[in-house]
């Protein structure tokens, strides 16, 4: 929506106004094809991150006793947060669809590299491999963040249910990845082989999402809604369209343009101008009537010409003015949607403080290395269900959303007690962490998606993409603080142990280059 504005900033001059047109009825979304494509798109840009996190059993076995899951999560979040900050400054310097394509290509290449060189060939030493995986997650974070912010701005130009589709797709990514991980582990006993197949499945899904996006952007439904917020009303509107220029934009030729309205009129008195002229300005009105097909139309245009000196403005002054307008637009947007920003920030702060780090540290004598896989699958499925529930017709107030997000802090103590202390957790029965994981996912699905769905309605149409960007910034802030809090909670668990069951299963912990002790038959009593 503010794409042209940022291009103007990059060029050192202000951009032309962005106009939103309420024209003819949009083309239908036949068979909900656009909705389903955006659902899969939401899965596509979070799928690479989920692939690393859901493969926690592989990484914990590869680096026993380490905080690999915490490190992967924090690395992704920190890089994503920095990427969001950069994206909010330079978001419109590159075309929206090019940003999305860039993210898909970057994610595909990175996953392919990890699958071939890290898992299949294992060309790196254990220490180097640890750093390579963190680097891979960092690269994935850059691409996924560019996609995520772009998709929220993209769907902000579509009806609300399509933003909900993307957010549901984010949860669907977890469900798809968890299902893939469970199936590969059930079908293949070799840990390295089933992890390789698992990453190949993720690669295939990313490729499918990339192709679908290229087809989606060409649909008549999407093109209509995008054009409604970016088209030139004088060239695109039809008779009877309502056109409103809601910004006062300073052009390079020294003119400030006010409000432009195009409307069908049966009574000339129906048109009224509410613009206030700036000091030192002069106004001129150009009106005309045209009869076409028996209907009369009246076009009224208010032009405000600011008196200037004869000297040309320095490009730096135009750039500063454009930056000032961009800052003011963001400030105005934040004032309108700050409760939604607070709500989504708190929601993901709680979620990331527990998932995936603390949940990956919950041990089970019955399930063994399956425990983190099961808990993550429960979270992802319930999170998906929560996002589906978010689409139900209920009017959530701003106060309700903030209160709901705050109440979720009550989930932190019981889930921590499922893993603390490590040797003898206070809530040792496997049913407790499963229950709390279910509640964590269900509430995250609700309060993690509702602010993103509702916030764009609180800003003018031409600021919807900008709203998506600032909401993503708040979302990333919650992710970052939650990931940092997870390290503090991990410290409360005590020193790491390999098992809470009194027997250390060497074959369950080692993947390659690890030998069982002589005469132990794969098991060794803990010291």
Protein backbone atom coordinates (compact mmCIF):
# COMPACT_ATOMS: atom_id res chain seq x y z
CA UNK A 1 0.00 0.00 0.00
CA UNK A 2 2.78 2.45 0.83
CA UNK A 3 5.02 0.77 -1.72
CA UNK A 4 5.23 3.80 -4.00
CA UNK A 5 6.03 6.06 -1.06
CA UNK A 6 9.11 4.07 -0.12
CA UNK A 7 10.24 3.97 -3.72
CA UNK A 8 10.01 7.74 -3.64
CA UNK A 9 12.13 7.82 -0.49
CA UNK A 10 14.76 5.69 -2.16
CA UNK A 11 14.80 8.03 -5.12
CA UNK A 12 15.17 11.10 -2.91
CA UNK A 13 11.75 12.51 -3.79
CA UNK A 14 8.18 12.12 -2.66
CA UNK A 15 5.86 9.64 -4.28
CA UNK A 16 2.52 10.11 -5.96
CA UNK A 17 -0.58 9.59 -3.84
CA UNK A 18 -2.00 6.15 -3.28
CA UNK A 19 -5.74 5.98 -3.91
CA UNK A 20 -8.26 3.41 -2.75
CA UNK A 21 -11.20 2.83 -5.04
CA UNK A 22 -14.52 1.32 -4.03
CA UNK A 23 -15.60 0.25 -7.48
CA UNK A 24 -17.59 -2.64 -8.93
CA UNK A 25 -18.00 -5.90 -7.06
CA UNK A 26 -14.80 -7.99 -7.09
CA UNK A 27 -14.56 -11.22 -9.09
CA UNK A 28 -15.57 -14.27 -7.04
CA UNK A 29 -13.00 -16.50 -5.37
CA UNK A 30 -14.05 -19.61 -7.23
CA UNK A 31 -13.87 -22.82 -5.21
CA UNK A 32 -12.03 -20.80 -2.48
CA UNK A 33 -8.89 -21.24 -4.57
CA UNK A 34 -7.29 -17.98 -3.42
CA UNK A 35 -8.07 -18.80 0.22
CA UNK A 36 -6.52 -22.27 -0.03
CA UNK A 37 -3.47 -20.94 -1.88
CA UNK A 38 -2.85 -18.34 0.84
CA UNK A 39 -3.39 -21.04 3.46
CA UNK A 40 -0.56 -23.03 1.90
CA UNK A 41 1.50 -19.86 1.44
CA UNK A 42 1.33 -19.24 5.19
CA UNK A 43 2.62 -22.76 5.69
CA UNK A 44 5.35 -22.19 3.13
CA UNK A 45 7.17 -19.29 4.75
CA UNK A 46 7.27 -20.85 8.25
CA UNK A 47 7.90 -24.40 7.08
CA UNK A 48 11.73 -24.08 6.91
CA UNK A 49 11.93 -22.84 10.53
CA UNK A 50 9.54 -25.55 11.70
CA UNK A 51 11.66 -28.16 9.91
CA UNK A 52 14.64 -27.31 12.12
CA UNK A 53 12.59 -27.13 15.33
CA UNK A 54 10.50 -30.28 14.85
CA UNK A 55 13.68 -32.25 14.09
CA UNK A 56 14.68 -31.60 17.73
CA UNK A 57 15.14 -35.33 18.33
CA UNK A 58 17.79 -35.46 15.60
CA UNK A 59 19.68 -32.39 16.82
CA UNK A 60 19.51 -33.45 20.49
CA UNK A 61 20.98 -36.80 19.50
CA UNK A 62 23.63 -35.15 17.33
CA UNK A 63 24.66 -32.71 20.08
CA UNK A 64 23.75 -34.39 23.41
CA UNK A 65 23.82 -32.16 26.48
CA UNK A 66 23.74 -28.96 24.40
CA UNK A 67 21.10 -26.24 24.17
CA UNK A 68 20.78 -26.72 20.41
CA UNK A 69 16.99 -26.25 20.28
CA UNK A 70 17.21 -23.04 22.33
CA UNK A 71 20.05 -21.79 20.14
CA UNK A 72 18.25 -22.55 16.90
CA UNK A 73 15.13 -20.76 18.11
CA UNK A 74 16.94 -17.70 19.45
CA UNK A 75 19.16 -17.40 16.38
CA UNK A 76 16.16 -17.48 14.09
CA UNK A 77 14.24 -14.95 16.19
CA UNK A 78 17.11 -12.47 16.55
CA UNK A 79 17.91 -12.49 12.84
CA UNK A 80 14.20 -12.27 12.02
CA UNK A 81 13.81 -9.29 14.36
CA UNK A 82 16.68 -7.43 12.71
CA UNK A 83 15.24 -8.32 9.31
CA UNK A 84 11.84 -6.90 10.31
CA UNK A 85 13.46 -3.63 11.40
CA UNK A 86 15.24 -3.38 8.05
CA UNK A 87 12.12 -4.44 6.19
CA UNK A 88 10.06 -1.67 7.84
CA UNK A 89 12.55 0.90 6.58
CA UNK A 90 13.15 -0.46 3.09
CA UNK A 91 10.03 -2.57 2.56
CA UNK A 92 8.91 -0.81 -0.60
CA UNK A 93 12.34 -0.43 -2.19
CA UNK A 94 11.80 -3.85 -3.77
CA UNK A 95 8.59 -5.04 -5.39
CA UNK A 96 6.38 -7.08 -3.03
CA UNK A 97 6.29 -10.16 -5.25
CA UNK A 98 10.06 -10.08 -5.72
CA UNK A 99 10.48 -10.07 -1.93
CA UNK A 100 8.25 -13.11 -1.62
CA UNK A 101 10.08 -14.95 -4.41
CA UNK A 102 13.42 -14.06 -2.80
CA UNK A 103 12.27 -15.66 0.45
CA UNK A 104 11.19 -18.87 -1.26
CA UNK A 105 14.44 -19.22 -3.19
CA UNK A 106 16.57 -18.50 -0.12
CA UNK A 107 14.67 -21.04 2.00
CA UNK A 108 14.82 -23.71 -0.71
CA UNK A 109 18.57 -23.34 -1.28
CA UNK A 110 19.32 -23.38 2.45
CA UNK A 111 17.23 -26.47 3.17
CA UNK A 112 18.84 -28.21 0.20
CA UNK A 113 22.32 -27.36 1.52
CA UNK A 114 21.54 -28.72 5.00
CA UNK A 115 19.96 -31.89 3.61
CA UNK A 116 22.89 -32.68 1.30
CA UNK A 117 26.00 -31.47 3.14
CA UNK A 118 24.96 -31.64 6.78
CA UNK A 119 22.65 -34.67 6.99
CA UNK A 120 23.50 -36.87 3.98
CA UNK A 121 27.23 -36.39 3.43
CA UNK A 122 28.04 -35.07 6.94
CA UNK A 123 31.08 -33.24 5.62
CA UNK A 124 31.52 -31.11 8.77
CA UNK A 125 32.90 -31.97 12.18
CA UNK A 126 30.52 -31.88 15.14
CA UNK A 127 31.68 -28.42 16.25
CA UNK A 128 31.57 -26.97 12.75
CA UNK A 129 28.23 -28.65 12.08
CA UNK A 130 26.73 -26.90 15.10
CA UNK A 131 27.69 -23.51 13.69
CA UNK A 132 26.58 -24.46 10.18
CA UNK A 133 23.09 -25.26 11.43
CA UNK A 134 22.87 -21.94 13.26
CA UNK A 135 24.05 -20.15 10.12
CA UNK A 136 21.47 -22.02 8.04
CA UNK A 137 18.70 -20.95 10.42
CA UNK A 138 19.93 -17.35 10.17
CA UNK A 139 19.73 -17.39 6.38
CA UNK A 140 16.28 -18.97 6.51
CA UNK A 141 15.18 -16.25 8.93
CA UNK A 142 16.07 -13.49 6.47
CA UNK A 143 14.04 -15.04 3.66
CA UNK A 144 11.10 -16.06 5.81
CA UNK A 145 10.83 -12.64 7.45
CA UNK A 146 10.79 -10.89 4.09
CA UNK A 147 8.00 -13.23 3.03
CA UNK A 148 6.01 -12.94 6.25
CA UNK A 149 5.92 -9.15 6.35
CA UNK A 150 5.17 -9.05 2.63
CA UNK A 151 2.32 -11.56 2.91
CA UNK A 152 0.69 -9.65 5.76
CA UNK A 153 0.85 -6.46 3.73
CA UNK A 154 -0.35 -8.40 0.69
CA UNK A 155 -3.38 -9.89 2.43
CA UNK A 156 -4.07 -6.58 4.15
CA UNK A 157 -5.32 -5.43 0.73
CA UNK A 158 -7.71 -8.40 0.59
CA UNK A 159 -10.79 -9.13 2.73
CA UNK A 160 -10.09 -10.09 6.37
CA UNK A 161 -10.58 -13.81 5.92
CA UNK A 162 -7.50 -13.96 3.70
CA UNK A 163 -5.28 -12.61 6.47
CA UNK A 164 -6.76 -15.31 8.66
CA UNK A 165 -5.91 -17.84 5.93
CA UNK A 166 -2.22 -16.90 6.05
CA UNK A 167 -2.12 -17.09 9.83
CA UNK A 168 -3.90 -20.44 9.80
CA UNK A 169 -1.33 -21.55 7.25
CA UNK A 170 1.42 -20.69 9.72
CA UNK A 171 -0.08 -23.22 12.11
CA UNK A 172 -0.65 -25.62 9.24
CA UNK A 173 3.10 -25.49 8.67
CA UNK A 174 3.63 -26.95 12.13
CA UNK A 175 1.00 -29.62 11.56
CA UNK A 176 2.46 -30.58 8.18
CA UNK A 177 6.00 -30.72 9.51
CA UNK A 178 5.04 -32.65 12.65
CA UNK A 179 3.07 -35.15 10.57
CA UNK A 180 5.99 -35.54 8.19
CA UNK A 181 8.40 -36.08 11.07
CA UNK A 182 6.21 -38.72 12.73
CA UNK A 183 5.70 -40.60 9.48
CA UNK A 184 9.38 -40.60 8.56
CA UNK A 185 10.31 -41.87 12.01
CA UNK A 186 7.67 -44.61 11.86
CA UNK A 187 8.62 -45.77 8.36
CA UNK A 188 12.41 -45.54 8.64
CA UNK A 189 14.41 -46.73 11.64
CA UNK A 190 17.69 -45.11 10.65
CA UNK A 191 17.67 -41.64 12.27
CA UNK A 192 19.89 -39.99 9.70
CA UNK A 193 17.94 -41.44 6.78
CA UNK A 194 14.51 -40.49 8.13
CA UNK A 195 15.76 -36.96 8.87
CA UNK A 196 17.07 -36.68 5.32
CA UNK A 197 13.70 -37.76 3.90
CA UNK A 198 12.00 -35.35 6.30
CA UNK A 199 13.99 -32.38 4.98
CA UNK A 200 13.35 -33.47 1.39
CA UNK A 201 9.61 -33.38 2.07
CA UNK A 202 10.00 -29.82 3.35
CA UNK A 203 11.90 -28.91 0.19
CA UNK A 204 9.08 -30.23 -1.96
CA UNK A 205 6.45 -28.23 -0.06
CA UNK A 206 8.46 -25.00 -0.37
CA UNK A 207 8.72 -25.53 -4.13
CA UNK A 208 4.96 -26.10 -4.41
CA UNK A 209 4.23 -22.92 -2.42
CA UNK A 210 6.52 -20.90 -4.68
CA UNK A 211 4.73 -22.09 -7.83
CA UNK A 212 1.30 -21.46 -6.31
CA UNK A 213 2.23 -17.89 -5.42
CA UNK A 214 3.18 -17.14 -9.01
CA UNK A 215 -0.21 -18.44 -10.12
CA UNK A 216 -2.08 -16.66 -7.32
CA UNK A 217 -0.84 -13.16 -8.14
CA UNK A 218 -2.28 -13.50 -11.66
CA UNK A 219 -5.84 -14.32 -10.55
CA UNK A 220 -8.55 -11.75 -11.31
CA UNK A 221 -9.63 -11.72 -7.64
CA UNK A 222 -6.21 -10.71 -6.31
CA UNK A 223 -5.52 -8.26 -9.11
CA UNK A 224 -8.84 -6.50 -8.48
CA UNK A 225 -8.22 -5.95 -4.75
CA UNK A 226 -4.60 -4.90 -5.18
CA UNK A 227 -5.56 -2.47 -7.94
CA UNK A 228 -8.31 -1.02 -5.74
CA UNK A 229 -5.68 0.38 -3.41
CA UNK A 230 -3.01 1.30 -5.94
CA UNK A 231 -4.74 2.38 -9.12
CA UNK A 232 -4.91 5.88 -10.55
CA UNK A 233 -8.57 6.78 -10.12
CA UNK A 234 -8.70 9.00 -13.20
CA UNK A 235 -7.59 6.15 -15.44
CA UNK A 236 -9.03 3.12 -13.66
CA UNK A 237 -12.37 4.12 -12.17
CA UNK A 238 -15.68 3.62 -13.83
CA UNK A 239 -18.85 5.67 -13.69
CA UNK A 240 -20.31 5.64 -10.18
CA UNK A 241 -16.99 4.76 -8.45
CA UNK A 242 -16.14 6.55 -5.22
CA UNK A 243 -12.55 7.81 -5.16
CA UNK A 244 -10.91 9.47 -2.19
CA UNK A 245 -7.42 10.89 -1.87
CA UNK A 246 -6.81 10.73 1.86
CA UNK A 247 -3.24 12.07 1.98
CA UNK A 248 -1.82 15.48 1.21
CA UNK A 249 1.25 14.69 -0.86
CA UNK A 250 3.98 17.15 -1.67
CA UNK A 251 5.06 16.76 -5.28
CA UNK A 252 8.47 17.62 -6.67
CA UNK A 253 6.96 20.43 -8.71
CA UNK A 254 6.07 22.30 -5.54
CA UNK A 255 2.35 21.54 -5.42
CA UNK A 256 0.38 20.05 -2.55
CA UNK A 257 -2.65 18.06 -3.67
CA UNK A 258 -5.69 17.80 -1.43
CA UNK A 259 -8.87 15.70 -1.68
CA UNK A 260 -10.19 14.37 -4.96
CA UNK A 261 -13.71 12.94 -5.19
CA UNK A 262 -15.41 11.33 -8.17
CA UNK A 263 -19.08 10.53 -7.73
CA UNK A 264 -22.26 10.09 -9.65
CA UNK A 265 -24.53 13.06 -8.95
CA UNK A 266 -28.16 13.83 -9.38
CA UNK A 267 -27.78 16.94 -7.25
CA UNK A 268 -24.78 19.25 -7.52
CA UNK A 269 -25.19 20.28 -3.91
CA UNK A 270 -24.24 16.74 -2.83
CA UNK A 271 -20.57 17.57 -3.26
CA UNK A 272 -18.83 19.34 -0.41
CA UNK A 273 -15.14 20.01 0.18
CA UNK A 274 -13.82 19.77 3.71
CA UNK A 275 -10.18 20.61 3.00
CA UNK A 276 -8.44 23.36 4.98
CA UNK A 277 -6.00 25.44 2.98
CA UNK A 278 -2.51 25.89 4.39
CA UNK A 279 -1.21 29.33 5.20
CA UNK A 280 0.08 31.04 2.11
CA UNK A 281 -1.83 28.68 -0.20
CA UNK A 282 -4.27 29.32 -2.98
CA UNK A 283 -7.07 27.10 -4.15
CA UNK A 284 -8.60 26.53 -7.54
CA UNK A 285 -11.66 24.44 -8.41
CA UNK A 286 -12.19 22.76 -11.73
CA UNK A 287 -15.64 21.30 -12.24
CA UNK A 288 -17.47 19.83 -15.16
CA UNK A 289 -20.47 17.68 -15.86
CA UNK A 290 -20.78 14.95 -18.40
CA UNK A 291 -23.84 12.98 -19.36
CA UNK A 292 -23.23 9.37 -20.36
CA UNK A 293 -25.89 6.76 -20.59
CA UNK A 294 -28.43 9.06 -18.99
CA UNK A 295 -26.40 9.62 -15.79
CA UNK A 296 -24.75 12.88 -14.85
CA UNK A 297 -21.31 12.88 -13.21
CA UNK A 298 -19.57 15.70 -11.43
CA UNK A 299 -15.82 15.82 -10.83
CA UNK A 300 -14.48 18.36 -8.37
CA UNK A 301 -10.78 18.83 -7.79
CA UNK A 302 -9.13 20.94 -5.12
CA UNK A 303 -5.58 21.96 -5.90
CA UNK A 304 -3.54 23.71 -3.23
CA UNK A 305 -0.50 25.53 -4.58
CA UNK A 306 2.04 26.48 -1.93
CA UNK A 307 3.98 29.62 -2.70
CA UNK A 308 7.71 28.99 -2.85
CA UNK A 309 10.80 30.88 -3.77
CA UNK A 310 12.02 30.53 -7.33
CA UNK A 311 14.96 28.41 -6.31
CA UNK A 312 14.78 24.65 -6.85
CA UNK A 313 14.63 22.49 -3.73
CA UNK A 314 17.71 20.49 -2.86
CA UNK A 315 17.16 16.71 -3.23
CA UNK A 316 18.19 16.24 0.40
CA UNK A 317 15.29 18.45 1.50
CA UNK A 318 12.83 16.37 -0.49
CA UNK A 319 14.28 13.21 1.04
CA UNK A 320 13.98 14.63 4.56
CA UNK A 321 10.38 15.66 3.89
CA UNK A 322 9.60 12.17 2.60
CA UNK A 323 11.22 10.56 5.64
CA UNK A 324 9.21 12.83 7.90
CA UNK A 325 5.98 11.83 6.18
CA UNK A 326 6.91 8.16 6.44
CA UNK A 327 7.59 8.55 10.17
CA UNK A 328 4.32 10.39 10.68
CA UNK A 329 2.40 7.71 8.80
CA UNK A 330 3.92 4.98 10.96
CA UNK A 331 3.28 6.96 14.13
CA UNK A 332 -0.36 7.48 13.16
CA UNK A 333 -0.74 3.78 12.41
CA UNK A 334 0.78 2.75 15.74
CA UNK A 335 -1.58 5.09 17.63
CA UNK A 336 -4.53 3.33 16.02
CA UNK A 337 -3.41 -0.28 16.54
CA UNK A 338 -1.17 -0.23 19.64
CA UNK A 339 -3.49 -2.50 21.72
CA UNK A 340 -3.25 -5.11 18.99
CA UNK A 341 0.54 -4.70 18.92
CA UNK A 342 0.71 -5.22 22.71
CA UNK A 343 -1.60 -8.25 22.51
CA UNK A 344 0.39 -10.09 19.85
CA UNK A 345 3.70 -9.20 21.50
CA UNK A 346 2.59 -10.70 24.85
CA UNK A 347 1.11 -13.73 23.11
CA UNK A 348 4.33 -14.74 21.42
CA UNK A 349 6.47 -13.78 24.41
CA UNK A 350 4.71 -16.48 26.45
CA UNK A 351 4.72 -19.00 23.62
CA UNK A 352 8.42 -18.68 22.78
CA UNK A 353 9.42 -18.83 26.44
CA UNK A 354 8.06 -22.40 26.51
CA UNK A 355 8.05 -23.62 22.91
CA UNK A 356 10.19 -25.17 21.57
CA UNK A 357 12.91 -24.90 24.24
CA UNK A 358 11.26 -26.00 27.50
CA UNK A 359 9.04 -28.55 25.76
CA UNK A 360 12.10 -30.18 24.19
CA UNK A 361 13.57 -30.63 27.70
CA UNK A 362 10.60 -32.66 29.00
CA UNK A 363 11.72 -36.30 29.34
CA UNK A 364 9.68 -39.49 29.43
CA UNK A 365 10.77 -42.98 30.40
CA UNK A 366 7.93 -44.42 28.35
CA UNK A 367 8.27 -42.39 25.12
CA UNK A 368 12.02 -41.75 25.21
CA UNK A 369 13.20 -39.60 22.29
CA UNK A 370 9.64 -39.53 20.96
CA UNK A 371 8.57 -37.18 23.77
CA UNK A 372 9.66 -33.86 22.17
CA UNK A 373 8.20 -34.99 18.84
CA UNK A 374 4.84 -35.77 20.46
CA UNK A 375 4.70 -32.52 22.46
CA UNK A 376 5.51 -30.42 19.42
CA UNK A 377 2.90 -32.25 17.38
CA UNK A 378 0.28 -31.57 20.09
CA UNK A 379 1.22 -27.89 20.16
CA UNK A 380 1.11 -27.53 16.39
CA UNK A 381 -2.24 -29.28 16.01
CA UNK A 382 -3.87 -27.29 18.82
CA UNK A 383 -2.35 -24.06 17.49
CA UNK A 384 -3.91 -24.83 14.13
CA UNK A 385 -7.27 -25.45 15.83
CA UNK A 386 -6.95 -22.13 17.66
CA UNK A 387 -6.40 -20.24 14.44
CA UNK A 388 -9.45 -21.90 12.93
CA UNK A 389 -11.48 -20.82 15.98
CA UNK A 390 -10.22 -17.27 15.45
CA UNK A 391 -12.28 -17.14 12.25
CA UNK A 392 -15.56 -17.58 14.15
CA UNK A 393 -17.82 -14.49 14.13
CA UNK A 394 -17.22 -12.92 17.54
CA UNK A 395 -16.41 -9.28 18.26
CA UNK A 396 -13.23 -9.21 20.33
CA UNK A 397 -12.56 -5.90 22.03
CA UNK A 398 -9.06 -4.50 22.42
CA UNK A 399 -9.24 -4.91 26.20
CA UNK A 400 -10.27 -8.56 25.91
CA UNK A 401 -7.34 -9.35 23.62
CA UNK A 402 -4.77 -7.72 25.91
CA UNK A 403 -6.27 -9.41 28.99
CA UNK A 404 -6.30 -12.81 27.29
CA UNK A 405 -2.65 -12.44 26.26
CA UNK A 406 -1.68 -11.48 29.81
CA UNK A 407 -3.50 -14.45 31.39
CA UNK A 408 -1.39 -16.85 29.32
CA UNK A 409 1.56 -16.13 31.64
CA UNK A 410 -0.16 -18.58 34.04
CA UNK A 411 0.91 -21.42 31.72
CA UNK A 412 4.63 -20.84 32.32
CA UNK A 413 5.01 -22.28 35.88
CA UNK A 414 3.23 -25.63 35.31
CA UNK A 415 5.07 -26.37 32.06
CA UNK A 416 8.40 -25.57 33.68
CA UNK A 417 7.55 -27.94 36.55
CA UNK A 418 7.06 -30.72 33.97
CA UNK A 419 10.82 -30.55 33.33
CA UNK A 420 12.19 -29.19 36.63
CA UNK A 421 14.23 -30.41 38.27
CA UNK A 422 15.61 -32.42 35.37
CA UNK A 423 16.37 -35.59 37.34
CA UNK A 424 12.97 -35.75 39.10
CA UNK A 425 10.37 -33.34 37.62
CA UNK A 426 7.64 -32.31 40.03
CA UNK A 427 4.99 -33.06 37.38
CA UNK A 428 6.49 -36.30 36.08
CA UNK A 429 3.37 -37.91 34.54
CA UNK A 430 3.45 -37.58 30.73
CA UNK A 431 -0.15 -36.39 30.64
CA UNK A 432 0.65 -33.06 32.31
CA UNK A 433 3.02 -31.66 29.67
CA UNK A 434 0.67 -32.90 26.95
CA UNK A 435 -2.25 -31.04 28.54
CA UNK A 436 -0.30 -27.82 29.04
CA UNK A 437 1.11 -28.04 25.52
CA UNK A 438 -2.43 -28.37 24.21
CA UNK A 439 -3.57 -25.27 26.13
CA UNK A 440 -0.49 -23.34 25.06
CA UNK A 441 -1.11 -24.12 21.41
CA UNK A 442 -4.86 -23.51 21.48
CA UNK A 443 -4.56 -20.10 23.15
CA UNK A 444 -1.63 -19.16 20.94
CA UNK A 445 -3.72 -19.89 17.87
CA UNK A 446 -6.47 -17.57 19.10
CA UNK A 447 -4.64 -14.60 20.55
CA UNK A 448 -1.73 -14.92 18.15
CA UNK A 449 -3.90 -14.44 15.06
CA UNK A 450 -6.81 -12.21 16.13
CA UNK A 451 -4.71 -9.02 16.42
CA UNK A 452 -3.30 -9.55 12.93
CA UNK A 453 -6.79 -10.08 11.55
CA UNK A 454 -8.47 -7.15 13.29
CA UNK A 455 -5.76 -4.47 13.18
CA UNK A 456 -5.96 -3.66 9.41
CA UNK A 457 -9.60 -2.59 9.85
CA UNK A 458 -8.52 0.16 12.24
CA UNK A 459 -6.43 2.06 9.70
CA UNK A 460 -7.26 3.73 6.37
CA UNK A 461 -7.11 1.48 3.33
CA UNK A 462 -3.91 3.00 1.99
CA UNK A 463 -2.12 2.18 5.29
CA UNK A 464 -3.05 -1.50 5.44
CA UNK A 465 0.29 -2.79 4.20
CA UNK A 466 2.03 -0.43 6.61
CA UNK A 467 -0.18 -1.81 9.40
CA UNK A 468 0.92 -5.32 8.49
CA UNK A 469 4.55 -4.24 8.76
CA UNK A 470 4.26 -2.63 12.22
CA UNK A 471 2.24 -5.58 13.50
CA UNK A 472 4.98 -7.92 12.28
CA UNK A 473 7.50 -5.75 14.13
CA UNK A 474 5.55 -6.16 17.38
CA UNK A 475 5.19 -9.89 16.67
CA UNK A 476 8.97 -10.20 16.25
CA UNK A 477 9.58 -8.25 19.47
CA UNK A 478 7.46 -10.80 21.35
CA UNK A 479 9.33 -13.69 19.73
CA UNK A 480 12.71 -12.20 20.67
CA UNK A 481 11.90 -11.47 24.30
CA UNK A 482 10.24 -14.87 24.69
CA UNK A 483 13.30 -16.67 23.32
CA UNK A 484 15.55 -14.81 25.75
CA UNK A 485 13.23 -15.63 28.64
CA UNK A 486 13.45 -19.31 27.66
CA UNK A 487 17.17 -19.33 28.54
CA UNK A 488 16.34 -18.07 32.02
CA UNK A 489 13.72 -20.77 32.46
CA UNK A 490 16.18 -23.39 31.20
CA UNK A 491 18.61 -22.35 33.93
CA UNK A 492 15.93 -23.15 36.51
CA UNK A 493 15.84 -26.77 35.33
CA UNK A 494 19.33 -27.53 36.64
CA UNK A 495 22.29 -29.20 34.88
CA UNK A 496 21.47 -31.29 31.77
CA UNK A 497 21.02 -35.06 32.09
CA UNK A 498 20.76 -37.67 29.37
CA UNK A 499 17.90 -39.56 30.95
CA UNK A 500 15.59 -39.40 33.95
CA UNK A 501 15.01 -43.15 33.94
CA UNK A 502 18.25 -44.39 35.56
CA UNK A 503 19.65 -45.89 32.31
CA UNK A 504 21.50 -44.06 29.58
CA UNK A 505 20.54 -45.46 26.17
CA UNK A 506 23.61 -44.88 24.03
CA UNK A 507 22.01 -46.06 20.79
CA UNK A 508 19.12 -43.62 21.26
CA UNK A 509 21.50 -40.70 21.70
CA UNK A 510 24.03 -41.38 18.96
CA UNK A 511 23.52 -41.18 15.24
CA UNK A 512 26.90 -41.56 13.58
CA UNK A 513 30.44 -42.04 14.80
CA UNK A 514 29.20 -43.23 18.20
CA UNK A 515 29.91 -46.73 19.51
CA UNK A 516 28.23 -48.64 22.32
CA UNK A 517 30.39 -49.57 25.26
CA UNK A 518 31.73 -53.17 25.23
CA UNK A 519 29.48 -55.58 27.07
CA UNK A 520 26.71 -53.03 27.63
CA UNK A 521 24.39 -54.07 24.78
CA UNK A 522 23.70 -50.44 24.04
CA UNK A 523 22.83 -49.35 27.58
CA UNK A 524 24.97 -48.04 30.41
CA UNK A 525 23.87 -47.26 33.98
CA UNK A 526 24.08 -43.59 34.82
CA UNK A 527 26.91 -42.63 37.19
